[in-house]
Structures are given as C-alpha cells and as structure tokens.
Coordinates of N, CA and C in Angstrom, one line a residue:
X30 N 62.0 -40.8 -45.3 CA 62.0 -42.0 -45.2 C 60.9 -42.3 -43.7
X31 N 59.8 -43.1 -43.9 CA 59.3 -43.2 -42.6 C 59.6 -44.3 -41.6
X32 N 59.4 -43.3 -40.4 CA 60.5 -43.5 -38.5 C 58.7 -43.7 -38.0
X33 N 58.8 -44.6 -37.5 CA 57.8 -45.3 -36.4 C 58.7 -44.9 -35.0
X34 N 57.7 -43.9 -34.0 CA 58.2 -44.6 -32.4 C 58.5 -46.0 -32.2
X35 N 57.5 -46.8 -32.3 CA 58.0 -47.7 -32.6 C 59.4 -48.7 -32.3
X36 N 60.0 -48.2 -33.5 CA 61.5 -48.9 -34.3 C 62.0 -47.4 -33.3
X37 N 62.5 -46.0 -33.4 CA 62.7 -45.6 -32.4 C 62.8 -46.3 -30.6
X38 N 61.7 -47.1 -30.1 CA 61.6 -47.8 -28.7 C 62.4 -49.1 -28.6
X39 N 62.9 -49.7 -30.0 CA 63.0 -50.9 -29.4 C 65.1 -50.1 -30.4
X40 N 64.6 -49.7 -31.3 CA 66.3 -49.3 -31.7 C 66.4 -48.7 -31.7
X41 N 66.6 -47.4 -31.3 CA 67.5 -45.8 -31.2 C 68.5 -46.0 -32.8
X42 N 67.8 -45.7 -34.1 CA 69.1 -45.2 -34.3 C 69.4 -43.9 -34.5
X43 N 70.9 -44.1 -34.9 CA 71.5 -43.2 -35.2 C 71.5 -42.2 -36.8
X44 N 70.1 -41.6 -37.6 CA 70.4 -41.3 -38.4 C 70.9 -40.4 -38.5
X45 N 71.0 -39.4 -39.5 CA 72.5 -38.9 -40.2 C 71.4 -38.3 -41.2
X46 N 72.1 -36.5 -41.4 CA 71.9 -36.4 -42.7 C 70.4 -35.8 -42.7
X47 N 70.3 -35.7 -41.5 CA 68.7 -34.9 -41.6 C 68.4 -33.2 -41.2
X48 N 67.4 -32.5 -41.4 CA 67.7 -30.8 -41.5 C 65.7 -30.9 -41.7
X49 N 65.0 -31.1 -41.7 CA 63.9 -31.6 -41.5 C 62.8 -32.7 -40.6
X50 N 62.5 -32.1 -39.7 CA 61.8 -33.7 -39.1 C 60.3 -33.1 -38.9
X51 N 59.0 -33.9 -39.6 CA 58.5 -33.7 -39.0 C 57.3 -35.2 -38.1
X52 N 57.0 -35.1 -38.1 CA 55.8 -35.1 -36.9 C 54.0 -35.5 -37.3
X53 N 53.9 -36.1 -37.8 CA 51.9 -36.9 -38.3 C 51.2 -37.2 -36.8
X54 N 52.5 -37.6 -36.0 CA 51.2 -37.4 -34.8 C 52.9 -37.0 -33.1
X55 N 52.3 -36.8 -32.2 CA 52.7 -36.9 -31.8 C 53.1 -37.7 -31.2
X56 N 54.7 -38.1 -30.7 CA 55.5 -39.4 -30.1 C 54.3 -39.4 -28.4
X57 N 53.9 -40.3 -28.3 CA 53.5 -40.9 -27.0 C 54.4 -41.0 -25.6
X58 N 55.5 -41.1 -26.1 CA 57.3 -41.6 -25.0 C 57.7 -39.9 -24.9
X59 N 57.8 -38.7 -23.9 CA 57.9 -37.4 -24.6 C 59.7 -37.3 -24.3
X60 N 60.2 -38.8 -23.5 CA 61.7 -38.5 -24.5 C 61.7 -38.0 -26.2
X61 N 61.4 -39.3 -26.5 CA 61.6 -39.7 -27.7 C 61.7 -38.1 -28.8
X62 N 61.3 -36.7 -28.1 CA 60.6 -35.6 -28.9 C 62.7 -35.0 -28.9
X63 N 62.9 -34.6 -27.8 CA 64.3 -33.6 -27.3 C 65.1 -35.3 -28.3
X64 N 64.9 -36.6 -28.3 CA 65.8 -37.1 -28.8 C 66.4 -36.9 -30.9
X65 N 65.1 -37.4 -30.8 CA 65.3 -36.7 -32.4 C 65.3 -35.1 -32.6
X66 N 64.3 -34.4 -32.6 CA 64.8 -32.8 -32.6 C 66.3 -32.7 -32.3
X67 N 67.5 -33.8 -31.4 CA 69.0 -33.6 -31.2 C 69.5 -34.2 -32.4
X68 N 69.3 -35.3 -32.7 CA 69.3 -36.0 -34.3 C 69.6 -35.0 -34.9
X69 N 68.8 -33.9 -35.2 CA 69.1 -33.0 -37.0 C 70.7 -31.4 -36.0
X70 N 69.9 -31.2 -34.4 CA 71.7 -31.1 -35.2 C 72.3 -31.0 -34.5
X71 N 73.1 -32.8 -34.6 CA 74.1 -33.2 -34.6 C 74.6 -33.7 -36.3
X72 N 73.7 -33.5 -37.1 CA 73.7 -35.1 -38.5 C 73.1 -33.2 -38.7
X73 N 72.0 -32.2 -39.1 CA 72.3 -31.9 -40.2 C 72.5 -31.9 -41.4
X74 N 73.3 -31.6 -42.1 CA 73.2 -31.1 -43.8 C 74.6 -31.5 -44.3
X75 N 74.7 -30.0 -44.6 CA 76.6 -30.6 -46.3 C 77.7 -30.2 -44.6
X76 N 77.1 -30.6 -42.7 CA 78.7 -30.1 -42.1 C 79.3 -29.1 -42.5
X77 N 79.7 -28.5 -41.2 CA 80.4 -27.3 -40.6 C 81.8 -26.9 -42.4
X78 N 82.5 -27.7 -42.7 CA 83.4 -27.4 -44.3 C 82.3 -26.4 -44.7
X79 N 81.4 -27.0 -45.0 CA 80.5 -27.1 -45.8 C 78.9 -25.4 -45.4
X80 N 79.5 -24.8 -44.9 CA 78.7 -23.5 -44.3 C 77.8 -23.6 -43.8
X81 N 78.0 -24.8 -42.5 CA 76.2 -24.7 -41.6 C 76.0 -26.2 -41.9
X82 N 75.4 -26.7 -40.6 CA 74.6 -27.2 -41.2 C 73.1 -27.2 -41.3
X83 N 72.6 -28.1 -42.5 CA 72.1 -27.9 -42.9 C 71.1 -27.4 -43.9
X84 N 70.2 -27.3 -44.9 CA 69.7 -26.4 -45.8 C 69.8 -25.6 -45.8
X85 N 70.8 -24.2 -46.5 CA 71.1 -22.8 -45.6 C 70.9 -23.1 -43.9
X86 N 71.4 -24.0 -43.6 CA 71.9 -23.7 -41.7 C 70.7 -23.8 -40.8
X87 N 69.1 -24.2 -41.7 CA 68.8 -24.0 -41.1 C 68.2 -25.7 -40.4
X88 N 68.1 -25.8 -40.0 CA 66.8 -27.1 -39.7 C 65.3 -26.4 -39.1
X89 N 64.7 -27.9 -38.7 CA 63.5 -27.6 -39.2 C 62.4 -28.4 -38.5
X90 N 61.1 -28.8 -37.6 CA 61.2 -29.6 -37.3 C 59.3 -29.2 -36.9
X91 N 58.4 -30.3 -37.7 CA 57.1 -29.4 -38.0 C 56.2 -30.5 -37.2
X92 N 55.2 -30.7 -35.9 CA 55.4 -31.1 -35.2 C 52.9 -31.5 -35.5
X93 N 52.1 -32.7 -35.7 CA 50.7 -31.9 -35.9 C 50.0 -32.7 -36.1
X94 N 48.3 -32.7 -33.6 CA 47.9 -32.4 -33.2 C 47.1 -32.2 -33.5
X95 N 46.7 -32.7 -33.0 CA 44.7 -32.4 -33.4 C 44.7 -32.4 -30.9
X96 N 42.9 -32.1 -31.1 CA 42.4 -32.4 -29.4 C 43.0 -33.2 -29.1
X97 N 42.5 -34.6 -29.2 CA 42.6 -35.7 -29.3 C 44.0 -36.5 -28.2
X98 N 45.0 -35.6 -28.9 CA 46.3 -36.0 -28.3 C 46.8 -34.3 -27.5
X99 N 45.7 -33.7 -26.5 CA 46.5 -33.2 -25.6 C 47.2 -33.9 -24.2
X100 N 47.1 -35.1 -23.9 CA 48.2 -35.7 -23.3 C 49.0 -35.3 -24.1
X101 N 49.5 -36.3 -24.8 CA 50.2 -35.9 -25.6 C 51.2 -34.8 -25.6
X102 N 50.5 -34.0 -25.8 CA 51.2 -32.3 -26.5 C 51.9 -31.9 -24.3
X103 N 50.9 -31.9 -24.2 CA 51.1 -31.5 -22.7 C 52.1 -31.9 -22.0
X104 N 52.6 -33.7 -22.3 CA 54.1 -33.7 -22.0 C 55.3 -33.8 -23.0
X105 N 54.9 -32.7 -23.4 CA 55.9 -32.4 -24.3 C 56.8 -30.7 -24.3
X106 N 55.8 -30.3 -24.0 CA 55.3 -28.5 -24.4 C 55.0 -27.8 -22.8
X107 N 54.5 -28.9 -22.1 CA 54.4 -28.2 -20.5 C 52.6 -28.1 -20.2
X108 N 51.7 -27.9 -19.2 CA 50.6 -28.1 -19.4 C 49.9 -27.0 -19.4
X109 N 51.0 -24.8 -18.5 CA 50.1 -24.1 -19.5 C 50.6 -24.0 -21.1
X110 N 51.6 -23.9 -21.5 CA 51.4 -23.9 -23.1 C 50.6 -25.1 -24.0
X111 N 50.7 -26.2 -23.1 CA 49.7 -27.1 -23.7 C 48.0 -26.3 -24.2
X112 N 47.8 -26.0 -22.5 CA 46.3 -26.4 -22.5 C 45.9 -24.0 -23.8
X113 N 47.5 -23.6 -23.7 CA 47.4 -22.4 -24.6 C 47.4 -22.5 -25.9
X114 N 47.9 -24.0 -25.8 CA 48.2 -24.1 -28.0 C 46.3 -25.0 -28.5
X115 N 45.7 -25.0 -27.4 CA 44.4 -26.3 -27.8 C 43.7 -25.7 -27.5
X116 N 43.6 -24.0 -26.9 CA 42.5 -23.6 -26.9 C 42.6 -22.4 -28.2
X117 N 43.8 -22.2 -28.8 CA 44.1 -20.8 -29.4 C 42.9 -21.0 -31.2
X118 N 43.0 -19.6 -31.4 CA 42.7 -20.0 -32.7 C 44.0 -20.2 -33.9
X119 N 44.5 -20.2 -33.6 CA 45.8 -20.0 -34.6 C 46.2 -21.7 -34.5
X120 N 46.4 -22.1 -35.6 CA 46.8 -22.9 -36.1 C 48.5 -23.1 -36.0
X121 N 49.2 -22.4 -36.1 CA 50.6 -22.1 -35.7 C 51.1 -22.0 -35.0
X122 N 52.4 -22.9 -34.1 CA 53.2 -22.1 -33.0 C 54.4 -22.1 -33.7
X123 N 55.5 -21.3 -33.0 CA 56.7 -21.2 -33.0 C 57.8 -21.0 -32.1
X124 N 58.5 -22.6 -31.8 CA 59.8 -22.1 -30.9 C 60.2 -21.8 -31.3
X125 N 61.3 -20.8 -30.1 CA 62.6 -20.1 -30.8 C 63.7 -21.7 -29.6

C-alpha cells in the first residue's frame, strides 16, 4: 500500500497488520515519523496469541534520505545525529 504524508495529515488512518514500514522520503512533519512507527508496535502481524507481533516477532523501519533532506532528518533524529549521518561514509544506520 502506498501512503503519503498528505493523506496522513488529513485523515490519520489507523492501519493495522503492518510489520514493516518504508519511508521513500522523510516526512516533512517530524511528528508523523513516531506516529507511523507506533502503529507498527500496536498493530503488528499475528497478534499475541500467535507468538508475538509481526513476522517472527520483528518489526522494521527503513527510511531513505539524501543530503537535500537534511532539515527533515534533523527534525527526526536531532542535530548531532543528523550531522554525523550526513557526513559519514556509511550508507546504513541502525537505531534500536
């Protein structure tokens, strides 16, 4: 399913059953990021009776960004982390 920031701004659908979230671009409104991530924790996959949430009890969030989205990244992870992420040679960052 394709879900845009504009749709979330106007409707705030409570989607259930998703265990993985992919951001093709970071949300302009920093509040949208935790709202959508929290839906994964609440909705998950199989439910508690089937041994946990999501596929194998795991949920994941994947966000793609470029250096041109520095301000959106800064609003989500903070100034220090954003500078580190944009200046790093690594292409992948993991937050637990």
